[in-house]
Amino acid sequence: MTARAQGDHTTMQQVSCTECLAKVQVRKTAWEQTSIQWTGEALELCRERPACPSGGMPRDQFVGCETLRAALRDATARGSLVLAEPAAR
C-alpha cells in the first residue's frame, strides 16, 4: 500500500483484493466512510464482478466486491490503511 503524499487530506492508498489481487486506490476518512477508485485492470481482474449484464444491472454499474470489502476492513483494523487527515478549515 502506498500513499501519494504524507499529511495530504486527499491521500489515496493502494489496497489489493486477497482473492484476485485486483489493486484499487482507497481513501478512508472514517470507519464508516471509504472511497474506492477502480481501474479498468482491477475491474477486469475482479472475480465477483458480473461477466455479463444480469437482472437489469449493466456491466458498468458494478456495485462492489465482498472480498475486497473484507480486505479493506482487515487493513483498517491492522492499521495499514490509514485514515486520511481532515481538510483544513
Coordinates of N, CA and C in Angstrom, one line a residue:
M1 N 0.8 -1.2 0.0 CA 0.0 0.0 0.0 C 0.9 1.2 0.0
T2 N 0.6 2.2 -0.8 CA 1.4 3.4 -0.9 C 0.5 4.6 -0.7
A3 N 1.1 5.7 -0.2 CA 0.4 7.0 -0.1 C 1.0 8.0 -1.0
R4 N 0.2 8.8 -1.6 CA 0.7 9.8 -2.5 C 1.5 10.9 -1.8
A5 N 1.1 11.4 -0.7 CA 1.8 12.4 0.0 C 1.4 12.4 1.5
Q6 N 2.4 12.3 2.3 CA 2.0 12.2 3.7 C 1.4 13.5 4.2
G7 N 0.3 13.4 5.0 CA -0.4 14.5 5.5 C -1.4 15.2 4.5
D8 N -1.4 14.7 3.3 CA -2.3 15.3 2.3 C -3.7 14.7 2.6
H9 N -4.7 15.6 2.7 CA -6.1 15.1 3.1 C -6.7 14.4 1.9
T10 N -6.2 14.4 0.7 CA -6.7 13.6 -0.4 C -5.9 12.4 -0.7
T11 N -5.1 11.9 0.2 CA -4.2 10.8 0.0 C -5.0 9.5 -0.3
M12 N -4.6 8.9 -1.4 CA -5.2 7.6 -1.8 C -4.1 6.5 -1.5
Q13 N -4.6 5.4 -1.0 CA -3.7 4.3 -0.7 C -4.1 3.1 -1.6
Q14 N -3.1 2.3 -1.9 CA -3.4 1.1 -2.8 C -3.7 -0.1 -1.9
V15 N -4.8 -0.8 -2.2 CA -5.2 -2.0 -1.5 C -5.5 -3.1 -2.5
S16 N -5.0 -4.3 -2.2 CA -5.2 -5.4 -3.2 C -6.3 -6.4 -2.6
C17 N -7.1 -6.9 -3.5 CA -8.1 -7.9 -3.1 C -7.3 -9.2 -2.8
T18 N -7.7 -9.9 -1.7 CA -7.0 -11.1 -1.3 C -7.3 -12.3 -2.2
E19 N -8.4 -12.2 -3.0 CA -8.8 -13.3 -3.9 C -8.2 -13.2 -5.3
C20 N -8.4 -12.1 -6.0 CA -8.0 -11.9 -7.4 C -6.8 -11.0 -7.5
L21 N -6.3 -10.3 -6.4 CA -5.2 -9.4 -6.4 C -5.5 -8.1 -7.2
A22 N -6.7 -7.8 -7.5 CA -7.0 -6.5 -8.2 C -6.6 -5.4 -7.2
K23 N -6.0 -4.4 -7.8 CA -5.5 -3.3 -6.9 C -6.4 -2.1 -7.2
V24 N -6.9 -1.5 -6.1 CA -7.7 -0.3 -6.2 C -7.1 0.8 -5.3
Q25 N -7.4 2.0 -5.6 CA -7.0 3.2 -4.8 C -8.1 3.5 -3.8
V26 N -7.7 3.7 -2.5 CA -8.7 3.9 -1.5 C -8.3 5.1 -0.7
R27 N -9.4 5.8 -0.3 CA -9.2 7.0 0.7 C -10.2 6.7 1.8
K28 N -9.7 6.5 3.0 CA -10.5 6.2 4.2 C -10.5 7.4 5.1
T29 N -11.7 8.0 5.3 CA -11.8 9.2 6.1 C -12.4 9.0 7.5
A30 N -13.0 7.8 7.6 CA -13.6 7.4 8.9 C -13.9 5.9 8.8
W31 N -14.2 5.2 9.9 CA -14.5 3.8 9.9 C -15.7 3.6 8.9
E32 N -16.6 4.6 8.9 CA -17.9 4.4 8.2 C -17.7 4.9 6.7
Q33 N -16.6 5.6 6.4 CA -16.5 6.2 5.0 C -15.2 5.7 4.3
T34 N -15.4 5.1 3.2 CA -14.3 4.7 2.4 C -14.6 5.0 0.9
S35 N -13.7 5.7 0.2 CA -13.9 5.9 -1.2 C -12.9 5.0 -2.0
I36 N -13.5 4.4 -3.0 CA -12.7 3.4 -3.8 C -12.6 3.8 -5.2
Q37 N -11.5 3.9 -5.8 CA -11.3 4.1 -7.2 C -10.8 2.8 -7.9
W38 N -11.7 2.3 -8.8 CA -11.4 1.1 -9.5 C -10.7 1.5 -10.8
T39 N -9.6 0.8 -11.2 CA -9.0 0.9 -12.5 C -9.7 -0.1 -13.5
G40 N -9.5 0.1 -14.8 CA -10.0 -0.8 -15.7 C -9.4 -2.2 -15.5
E41 N -8.1 -2.3 -15.2 CA -7.5 -3.5 -14.9 C -8.1 -4.2 -13.7
A42 N -8.3 -3.5 -12.6 CA -8.9 -4.1 -11.4 C -10.3 -4.6 -11.7
L43 N -11.1 -3.9 -12.5 CA -12.4 -4.3 -12.9 C -12.4 -5.6 -13.7
E44 N -11.4 -5.8 -14.5 CA -11.3 -7.0 -15.3 C -10.8 -8.2 -14.5
L45 N -10.0 -7.9 -13.5 CA -9.5 -9.0 -12.6 C -10.5 -9.5 -11.6
C46 N -11.4 -8.6 -11.2 CA -12.3 -9.0 -10.1 C -13.2 -10.2 -10.5
R47 N -13.1 -11.2 -9.6 CA -13.9 -12.4 -9.9 C -15.4 -12.3 -9.4
E48 N -15.7 -11.2 -8.7 CA -17.1 -11.1 -8.2 C -17.9 -10.1 -9.2
R49 N -17.2 -9.5 -10.1 CA -17.9 -8.6 -11.0 C -18.6 -9.4 -12.0
P50 N -19.8 -9.1 -12.3 CA -20.6 -9.9 -13.3 C -19.9 -9.9 -14.7
A51 N -19.8 -11.1 -15.3 CA -19.2 -11.2 -16.6 C -20.1 -10.6 -17.7
C52 N -21.4 -10.6 -17.4 CA -22.3 -10.0 -18.4 C -23.5 -9.4 -17.6
P53 N -24.3 -8.6 -18.3 CA -25.4 -8.0 -17.6 C -26.4 -9.1 -17.1
S54 N -26.9 -8.9 -15.9 CA -27.9 -9.8 -15.5 C -28.9 -9.1 -14.5
G55 N -30.1 -9.4 -14.5 CA -31.0 -8.8 -13.6 C -31.2 -7.3 -13.8
G56 N -31.0 -6.8 -15.0 CA -31.1 -5.4 -15.4 C -29.9 -4.6 -14.9
M57 N -28.8 -5.2 -14.4 CA -27.7 -4.4 -14.0 C -26.6 -4.4 -15.0
P58 N -26.4 -3.3 -15.8 CA -25.4 -3.3 -16.8 C -24.0 -3.5 -16.2
R59 N -23.1 -4.0 -17.0 CA -21.7 -4.3 -16.6 C -21.0 -3.1 -16.0
D60 N -21.3 -1.9 -16.5 CA -20.6 -0.7 -16.0 C -21.3 -0.2 -14.7
Q61 N -22.2 -0.9 -14.1 CA -22.8 -0.5 -12.8 C -22.5 -1.5 -11.7
F62 N -21.3 -1.9 -11.7 CA -20.8 -2.9 -10.7 C -20.8 -2.2 -9.3
V63 N -21.4 -2.9 -8.4 CA -21.6 -2.3 -7.1 C -20.5 -2.6 -6.0
G64 N -19.6 -3.5 -6.3 CA -18.5 -3.8 -5.4 C -18.3 -5.2 -5.2
C65 N -17.2 -5.5 -4.5 CA -16.7 -6.8 -4.2 C -16.6 -7.1 -2.7
E66 N -17.3 -8.2 -2.3 CA -17.3 -8.5 -0.9 C -15.9 -8.9 -0.4
T67 N -15.2 -9.6 -1.2 CA -13.8 -10.0 -0.8 C -12.9 -8.8 -0.6
L68 N -13.1 -7.8 -1.5 CA -12.3 -6.5 -1.3 C -12.8 -5.8 -0.1
R69 N -14.1 -5.7 0.2 CA -14.6 -5.1 1.4 C -13.9 -5.7 2.6
A70 N -13.8 -7.0 2.6 CA -13.2 -7.7 3.8 C -11.7 -7.3 3.9
A71 N -11.0 -7.2 2.8 CA -9.6 -6.8 2.8 C -9.5 -5.4 3.3
L72 N -10.4 -4.5 2.9 CA -10.4 -3.1 3.4 C -10.6 -3.1 5.0
R73 N -11.6 -3.9 5.4 CA -11.8 -3.9 6.9 C -10.6 -4.4 7.6
D74 N -10.0 -5.5 7.1 CA -8.8 -6.1 7.7 C -7.7 -5.1 7.7
A75 N -7.4 -4.4 6.6 CA -6.3 -3.4 6.5 C -6.5 -2.3 7.5
T76 N -7.8 -1.9 7.7 CA -8.1 -0.8 8.6 C -7.9 -1.3 10.1
A77 N -8.3 -2.5 10.4 CA -8.2 -3.0 11.7 C -6.7 -3.2 12.1
R78 N -5.9 -3.6 11.1 CA -4.4 -3.8 11.3 C -3.7 -2.5 11.4
G79 N -4.3 -1.4 10.9 CA -3.7 -0.1 10.9 C -2.8 0.2 9.7
S80 N -2.9 -0.7 8.7 CA -2.1 -0.5 7.5 C -2.9 0.4 6.5
L81 N -4.2 0.6 6.7 CA -5.0 1.5 5.9 C -5.3 2.7 6.8
V82 N -4.5 3.8 6.6 CA -4.5 4.9 7.5 C -5.7 5.9 7.1
L83 N -6.3 6.4 8.1 CA -7.4 7.4 7.9 C -6.8 8.7 7.4
A84 N -7.4 9.2 6.4 CA -6.9 10.5 5.8 C -7.2 11.6 6.8
E85 N -6.3 12.6 6.8 CA -6.5 13.7 7.6 C -7.6 14.6 7.1
P86 N -8.4 15.2 8.0 CA -9.5 16.1 7.5 C -8.9 17.3 6.9
A87 N -9.7 17.9 5.9 CA -9.3 19.1 5.2 C -9.2 20.2 6.2
A88 N -8.2 21.1 6.0 CA -8.1 22.3 6.9 C -9.2 23.2 6.6
R89 N -9.7 23.8 7.7 CA -10.9 24.7 7.6 C -10.5 26.1 7.8

